[in-house]
Amino acid sequence: MTTITEAQRAFFNTNQTKSIEFRINQLKKLKSVLQENEQKLNKAIEEDFSKSAFDNYSCELGLLYMEIDEAIKKIRKWAEFKRVRTNLVNFPAKSYIIPEPLGVSLIIGAWNYPYQLSVGPAIAAIAAGNTVVLKPSELPVHTSKILAEIINRNFDPSFFKVVEGGVSETEGLLKQRFDKIFFTGSVNVGRIVYEAAAKHLTPVTLEMGGKSPAFILDDRNMEMYVKRLMWAKFLNAGQTCIAPDYVLVHQSLKQKFLDLAVAEIKREKYSIENQNYVQIINEKNMNRIRKMIDGAQVVCGGSFDLQKRIIEPTLLENIGFDDPIMKEEIFGPVLPVISFNLLDDVITEVKKREKPLSCYVFTQNKRIKDKILHEISFGGGAVNDAVMHISNNKLPFGGVGESGIGSYHGEYGFKAFSHYKSILEKPTWFESGLKYFPHNAQKLKIMKWMLGLR
Ligand code: NAD
């Protein structure tokens, strides 16, 4: 039996995906397939964890349409040969770089934004001229099913195929040889994927998570800071890889911050009925998050409904860096607040931990902002805002250290799925005798001069 990778490799080797026209047509088709099925896509995500049509557009489909439009507009430029200067030692010659697709790609998606995190990388892969095997997360059953249905009905499987399944299906796929693996998910599974990729020396992009801090450093516009921060935290009920995981607030500002945060949570009236809140994805995660809530530390929220899989937006205070909640990524609607005296002390604590996917700095003080951006390593982030950096596809999106390897969005996605082939092209009418025998001091001197090593 021909495996999916064999079928896709055979198709890739026909060179059809190398045509820019082909890629643009496939991207246009993908956009219309998504648009035609918007109702079904909305229904599926609602069934999985009560995500509203508004959120499905603003956090999933809208971002995908933006990516497709950008790729269609820029693909010719991204795929162009790029001329670069030729150095003296190679004169006369032309030097240029040819972006080429890597080949057969595997994309493994996470559940929390089930469309954006699986179709997003697929757009980049197609734009760069690859074939795609897409394995969405199995946890949101309905979104996985609808993706398989609409993609597999409309695309040739030897070009673009959705394979549904969980651990064993993914393990099966990982045994096959791919030319690129793009993974979004947890650090533990990221390691498994990286190991499997190493067997075939397959390049990877790993989009993982971590504990992203938010610094509140002055109160010059605290109402605005809190409004943006609460929205970012409780969007998708905190099940966002770049959600602020915990807050670091100066002691003198703590009470004002907490009062405003409680007021903002009340004002926003988070609920499924108001369509601004979602369910926790499953019982396992309900129990995991629930255990992080220590009643003595609750400032607001803290209650939950196991049956409906809802956890109230919860603020916790009097948290220390050694508390259990600081040991793992929260990935739910619980926000611990740590107050501090000296900024340097908390920067040191943050740096003792794994490099986070994001970091947010709320201040009007340029020196302090610069200090944090300069001293802490993290994937990407925002100043006086949170999460929204993901929506600008001119910015590369990805982690560093344990939060990820590589990045995507816009041209960075194209680059993630491309190899940049370098060519030196020489005419045959001239050849310098410099590198040929016999060698002497005079030639060495000229060689050094030509290499710019005077
Ligand atoms: P996960 O690692 O459990 O699952 C991700 C994918 O891996 C799924 O498709 C799943 O089927 C597959 N998988 C699970 N176990 C596997 C195994 N043993 N072998 C092979 N494949 C396996 O992650 P998740 O729960 O879906 O997502 C949550 C995590 O993902 C969080 O840590 C979050 O921060 C991170 N995340 C990161 C980003 C990002 O863009 N950086 C986005 C969303 C989520």
XYZ file of C-alpha atoms and ligand atoms in Angstrom:
498
model
C 0.000 0.000 0.000
C 1.286 3.482 -0.827
C 1.674 5.614 2.268
C 0.473 9.187 2.352
C 4.060 10.455 2.318
C 4.923 8.319 -0.713
C 1.884 9.614 -2.571
C 2.693 13.213 -1.630
C 6.381 12.811 -2.507
C 5.452 11.453 -5.924
C 3.181 14.461 -6.450
C 5.826 16.883 -5.178
C 8.304 15.376 -7.630
C 6.044 16.272 -10.547
C 7.074 19.903 -9.729
C 3.473 21.112 -9.912
C 3.654 22.810 -6.506
C 6.633 24.831 -7.711
C 4.376 26.849 -9.996
C 3.322 30.112 -8.351
C 0.024 29.950 -10.253
C -0.667 26.547 -8.724
C 0.023 27.820 -5.208
C -2.158 30.912 -5.660
C -5.001 28.806 -7.045
C -4.800 26.387 -4.113
C -4.794 29.265 -1.619
C -7.798 30.854 -3.329
C -9.552 27.520 -3.235
C -8.726 27.085 0.454
C -10.206 30.499 1.211
C -13.427 29.740 -0.639
C -13.707 26.294 0.980
C -13.427 27.935 4.419
C -15.848 30.719 3.499
C -18.422 28.368 2.026
C -18.309 26.254 5.184
C -18.247 29.044 7.766
C -21.587 27.994 9.271
C -20.384 24.435 9.727
C -17.061 25.588 11.132
C -18.888 27.836 13.607
C -21.185 25.010 14.645
C -18.336 22.556 15.178
C -16.310 24.885 17.382
C -19.424 25.754 19.357
C -20.095 22.069 19.928
C -16.513 21.474 21.049
C -16.174 24.201 23.649
C -18.916 26.772 23.115
C -16.766 29.220 21.200
C -18.954 31.964 19.697
C -19.149 32.849 16.005
C -17.641 36.250 16.877
C -14.573 34.650 18.480
C -14.373 32.071 15.719
C -14.072 34.899 13.218
C -11.819 37.236 15.199
C -9.428 34.591 16.569
C -9.527 31.887 13.923
C -11.065 32.371 10.478
C -10.334 36.109 10.183
C -6.645 35.489 10.864
C -6.609 32.693 8.289
C -8.202 34.891 5.630
C -5.633 37.592 6.398
C -2.799 35.086 6.000
C -4.201 33.783 2.714
C -4.698 37.294 1.291
C -1.205 38.349 2.326
C 0.355 35.219 0.805
C -1.533 35.625 -2.482
C -0.435 39.261 -2.690
C 3.215 38.711 -1.771
C 3.999 35.201 -2.934
C 5.746 36.279 -6.152
C 8.038 38.580 -4.235
C 8.741 35.999 -1.529
C 9.525 33.318 -4.120
C 11.742 35.563 -6.268
C 15.407 34.797 -6.897
C 17.377 37.276 -4.839
C 20.569 38.704 -6.315
C 23.364 39.379 -3.832
C 26.792 40.977 -4.288
C 29.650 38.797 -5.499
C 32.927 39.224 -3.652
C 36.175 40.027 -5.402
C 37.683 36.577 -5.102
C 34.876 35.183 -7.257
C 34.922 37.910 -9.892
C 33.459 37.714 -12.522
C 30.265 35.935 -11.389
C 26.614 36.339 -10.415
C 25.434 35.301 -6.935
C 21.805 34.650 -6.132
C 19.479 32.841 -3.756
C 16.614 30.626 -4.885
C 13.826 29.980 -2.355
C 12.636 26.421 -2.851
C 9.964 24.334 -1.099
C 11.204 21.744 1.365
C 8.829 19.061 0.046
C 6.353 16.958 1.989
C 5.303 18.650 5.220
C 3.583 17.389 8.340
C 1.606 19.833 10.464
C 0.455 18.787 13.920
C -2.082 21.141 15.504
C -3.111 21.982 19.072
C -6.721 22.110 20.265
C -7.103 25.566 21.744
C -7.446 27.441 18.430
C -8.181 24.388 16.337
C -8.578 26.143 12.977
C -5.969 28.875 13.278
C -3.201 26.600 14.581
C -3.642 23.909 11.967
C -4.757 25.723 8.814
C -2.413 28.706 9.521
C 0.788 26.683 9.075
C -0.824 24.878 6.109
C -1.260 28.245 4.351
C 2.447 28.953 4.835
C 3.370 25.474 3.599
C 1.239 25.818 0.458
C 2.505 29.340 -0.251
C 6.069 28.015 -0.104
C 5.191 25.171 -2.520
C 5.022 22.157 -0.203
C 2.510 19.362 0.037
C 0.705 19.051 3.368
C -0.366 16.306 5.728
C -2.359 18.008 8.470
C -3.089 16.280 11.776
C -5.419 18.471 13.854
C -5.784 17.876 17.595
C -8.187 15.056 18.403
C -9.557 16.761 21.540
C -12.024 19.072 19.807
C -13.746 16.199 18.016
C -16.101 18.258 15.884
C -13.541 20.734 14.554
C -11.156 17.915 13.674
C -13.969 16.135 11.837
C -15.159 19.164 9.895
C -11.614 20.071 8.847
C -11.067 16.543 7.552
C -14.406 16.632 5.756
C -13.989 19.942 3.945
C -10.297 19.626 3.111
C -10.383 15.997 2.027
C -13.467 16.590 -0.104
C -11.925 19.535 -1.940
C -8.211 18.773 -2.266
C -6.214 16.038 -3.933
C -4.840 13.952 -1.009
C -1.483 13.698 -2.694
C -1.266 17.474 -2.281
C -3.218 18.327 0.901
C -4.687 15.761 3.255
C -6.125 15.924 6.760
C -5.429 12.854 8.870
C -7.508 12.643 12.032
C -6.332 10.892 15.155
C -4.620 11.005 18.515
C -1.358 9.733 19.915
C -1.094 6.439 18.002
C -1.976 8.002 14.616
C 0.523 10.799 15.226
C 3.180 8.282 16.229
C 2.468 6.413 12.999
C 2.878 9.600 10.959
C 6.077 10.508 12.781
C 7.668 7.227 11.722
C 7.377 8.292 8.097
C 9.888 10.546 6.447
C 8.819 14.165 6.033
C 10.816 17.102 4.707
C 9.400 19.467 7.322
C 7.482 19.021 10.560
C 5.552 21.921 12.057
C 4.244 21.205 15.536
C 2.071 23.251 17.888
C 1.474 21.926 21.379
C 3.038 21.151 24.718
C 6.730 21.032 25.551
C 6.608 17.311 26.379
C 5.103 16.335 23.050
C 7.394 18.830 21.310
C 10.315 16.777 22.582
C 8.762 13.580 21.164
C 8.295 15.271 17.795
C 11.842 16.630 17.801
C 13.255 13.175 18.548
C 11.230 11.576 15.772
C 12.330 14.312 13.354
C 15.972 13.761 14.284
C 15.834 10.210 12.904
C 15.400 11.597 9.389
C 17.167 14.912 10.093
C 13.875 16.605 9.274
C 13.793 20.347 10.013
C 11.174 21.396 12.544
C 9.252 24.379 13.729
C 8.054 23.821 17.279
C 5.420 26.200 18.633
C 5.059 25.505 22.340
C 4.013 27.357 25.464
C 5.273 28.365 28.875
C 4.580 30.788 31.685
C 4.266 34.260 30.186
C 4.619 37.089 32.716
C 2.861 40.461 32.659
C 4.614 43.322 34.455
C 2.525 46.160 35.885
C 5.025 48.874 36.636
C 3.177 52.142 37.097
C -0.378 53.378 37.434
C -0.314 56.164 34.901
C -3.085 54.467 32.990
C -3.958 51.537 35.178
C -7.596 51.346 33.969
C -6.384 50.755 30.436
C -3.674 48.308 31.499
C -6.193 46.240 33.435
C -8.828 46.300 30.713
C -6.416 44.990 28.093
C -4.817 42.483 30.413
C -8.095 40.961 31.639
C -9.369 40.620 28.087
C -6.146 38.878 27.058
C -6.230 36.529 30.036
C -9.862 35.446 29.879
C -10.133 35.233 26.105
C -10.825 31.550 25.325
C -11.060 31.068 29.124
C -7.303 31.453 29.438
C -6.657 28.578 27.020
C -4.301 30.660 24.895
C -0.612 29.881 24.501
C 0.308 33.568 24.733
C -2.144 34.383 27.546
C -0.549 36.276 30.411
C 0.133 33.417 32.814
C 0.837 35.524 35.908
C 1.080 39.173 36.915
C 4.050 40.883 38.538
C 2.884 44.100 40.146
C 4.772 46.546 42.325
C 3.626 46.331 45.952
C 2.487 49.952 46.009
C 0.166 49.298 43.041
C -1.162 45.895 44.025
C -4.425 46.961 45.696
C -5.360 49.380 42.950
C -4.601 46.712 40.359
C -6.712 44.078 42.121
C -9.660 46.447 42.671
C -9.700 47.471 39.037
C -9.249 43.872 37.866
C -12.218 42.676 39.926
C -14.329 45.560 38.594
C -13.320 44.798 34.999
C -14.163 41.095 35.340
C -17.585 42.045 36.721
C -18.165 44.603 33.980
C -17.295 42.161 31.209
C -19.794 39.578 32.598
C -17.927 36.555 31.259
C -20.313 33.747 30.351
C -21.186 31.332 27.582
C -24.577 33.089 27.269
C -22.822 36.428 26.666
C -20.679 34.675 24.061
C -17.479 36.054 25.567
C -16.388 32.910 27.383
C -15.780 29.266 26.499
C -15.779 25.894 28.189
C -12.644 24.159 29.399
C -11.786 21.644 26.707
C -12.256 18.472 28.765
C -12.616 16.984 32.232
C -8.897 16.273 32.527
C -8.086 19.952 32.090
C -10.965 20.948 34.395
C -9.403 18.905 37.173
C -5.888 20.099 36.406
C -6.871 23.789 36.571
C -9.232 23.356 39.541
C -6.401 21.997 41.644
C -4.434 25.200 41.101
C -7.045 27.260 42.939
C -6.282 27.623 46.623
C -9.340 29.148 48.341
C -7.223 31.203 50.738
C -5.666 33.086 47.820
C -8.846 33.814 45.857
C -9.619 37.495 45.290
C -12.521 36.831 42.951
C -14.002 33.856 41.102
C -12.781 30.425 42.086
C -16.008 28.525 41.562
C -16.591 26.006 38.825
C -19.155 23.714 37.269
C -17.706 20.303 36.516
C -20.684 19.196 34.466
C -20.688 22.280 32.219
C -16.865 22.427 32.198
C -16.788 26.076 33.285
C -14.317 27.736 35.634
C -15.048 31.309 36.676
C -12.446 33.971 35.864
C -10.283 33.753 38.949
C -7.759 36.130 40.483
C -5.324 34.871 43.117
C -3.185 37.042 45.392
C -0.316 36.546 47.847
C 1.423 34.231 45.431
C 5.131 33.464 45.642
C 7.430 32.098 42.957
C 7.661 28.789 44.845
C 3.905 28.172 44.982
C 2.619 25.098 43.086
C 0.753 27.314 40.596
C 4.109 28.719 39.459
C 5.403 25.271 38.487
C 3.441 24.693 35.268
C 1.695 26.675 32.547
C -1.841 27.457 33.777
C -3.648 27.370 30.418
C -6.945 28.254 32.045
C -8.855 31.226 33.528
C -6.786 31.611 36.691
C -4.507 34.602 37.154
C -2.025 34.604 40.042
C -0.732 37.990 41.132
C 2.741 38.314 42.617
C 3.670 41.605 44.235
C 7.267 42.754 44.471
C 9.497 45.428 45.902
C 12.497 45.400 43.611
C 12.159 44.960 39.885
C 15.620 43.393 39.624
C 14.591 40.621 42.009
C 11.612 39.559 39.902
C 13.564 39.824 36.678
C 16.074 37.414 38.229
C 13.236 35.033 39.167
C 11.753 35.141 35.653
C 15.182 34.443 34.174
C 15.672 31.406 36.430
C 12.733 29.806 34.633
C 12.354 28.546 31.074
C 12.163 31.273 28.434
C 8.474 32.176 28.062
C 6.528 32.385 24.822
C 5.445 35.939 25.666
C 6.065 38.789 28.038
C 3.979 41.898 28.579
C 5.198 45.187 30.005
C 2.751 47.804 31.215
C 4.513 51.095 31.849
C 4.966 54.594 30.462
C 8.587 54.617 31.613
C 10.870 54.100 28.642
C 13.911 53.179 30.706
C 12.058 50.413 32.555
C 10.417 49.132 29.386
C 13.787 48.969 27.638
C 15.351 47.247 30.640
C 12.814 44.404 30.564
C 12.894 44.007 26.788
C 16.689 43.961 26.941
C 17.163 41.612 29.884
C 14.488 38.930 29.486
C 14.488 36.494 26.588
C 11.023 35.483 25.322
C 9.289 34.630 22.048
C 7.370 37.860 21.447
C 5.101 40.184 23.330
C 3.644 43.626 23.751
C 4.117 46.891 25.594
C 0.955 48.219 27.240
C -1.067 45.427 25.679
C -1.207 41.645 25.658
C -1.875 38.895 23.082
C -2.589 41.334 20.227
C 0.910 41.017 18.740
C -0.285 37.725 17.228
C -2.653 39.637 14.957
C 0.092 41.563 13.134
C 1.473 39.153 10.574
C 4.429 41.401 9.837
C 5.769 40.145 13.179
C 7.317 36.656 13.356
C 5.337 34.480 15.774
C 7.244 31.858 17.724
C 9.046 30.958 20.895
C 12.609 30.638 22.082
C 14.208 27.981 24.279
C 11.488 25.740 25.722
C 8.727 27.905 24.262
C 9.697 27.035 20.705
C 11.998 26.755 17.742
C 11.380 28.871 14.646
C 8.517 31.176 13.798
C 5.780 31.814 11.252
C 3.040 34.239 10.055
C 3.287 36.246 6.854
C 6.681 35.969 5.173
C 8.117 34.178 8.218
C 5.741 31.289 7.494
C 6.956 31.148 3.907
C 10.542 31.059 5.211
C 9.739 28.298 7.701
C 8.715 26.005 4.832
C 11.478 27.014 2.403
C 15.073 26.236 1.770
C 17.211 29.097 0.503
C 19.462 27.609 -2.159
C 22.552 29.677 -2.899
C 24.123 29.783 -6.339
C 27.343 31.221 -7.650
C 27.169 31.396 -11.438
C 30.398 31.917 -13.371
C 31.052 32.711 -16.980
C 33.805 30.726 -18.700
C 35.656 33.530 -20.499
C 38.022 34.239 -17.624
C 39.807 32.294 -14.884
C 42.328 33.771 -12.487
C 45.376 31.600 -11.780
C 45.462 32.647 -8.150
C 44.215 29.463 -6.470
C 46.217 27.120 -8.712
C 49.691 25.741 -8.210
C 52.380 27.018 -7.939
C 51.608 29.032 -4.780
C 53.898 31.889 -3.693
C 54.068 34.889 -1.368
C 52.891 37.269 -4.075
C 49.739 35.189 -4.712
C 49.065 34.951 -0.978
C 49.287 38.723 -0.693
C 46.827 39.199 -3.567
C 44.535 36.528 -2.109
C 44.473 38.328 1.269
C 43.717 41.606 -0.459
C 40.895 40.027 -2.469
C 39.388 38.483 0.641
C 39.435 41.909 2.271
C 41.995 40.730 4.843
C 44.569 43.433 4.396
P -0.403 18.486 23.108
O 1.075 18.542 23.053
O -1.040 17.596 24.088
O -0.987 18.069 21.679
C -0.575 18.686 20.484
C -0.676 17.685 19.353
O 0.210 16.596 19.591
C -2.051 17.077 19.145
O -2.331 17.059 17.768
C -1.922 15.674 19.695
O -2.712 14.740 19.027
C -0.460 15.353 19.488
N 0.069 14.456 20.518
C -0.295 14.408 21.823
N 0.438 13.475 22.469
C 1.269 12.925 21.556
C 2.273 11.907 21.604
N 2.553 11.271 22.731
N 2.933 11.614 20.467
C 2.677 12.258 19.321
N 1.729 13.220 19.225
C 1.039 13.557 20.312
O -0.842 20.018 23.310
P -2.298 20.606 23.459
O -2.883 20.192 24.763
O -3.094 20.383 22.223
O -1.984 22.173 23.526
C -1.606 22.816 24.694
C -0.186 23.259 24.675
O 0.155 23.812 23.431
C 0.117 24.357 25.672
O 1.364 24.118 26.269
C 0.180 25.605 24.838
O 0.944 26.645 25.387
C 0.749 25.100 23.586
N 0.362 25.922 22.465
C 1.309 26.647 21.819
C 0.947 27.481 20.781
C 1.952 28.288 20.020
O 1.588 28.804 18.975
N 3.170 28.434 20.472
C -0.384 27.559 20.408
C -1.323 26.801 21.095
C -0.945 25.992 22.114
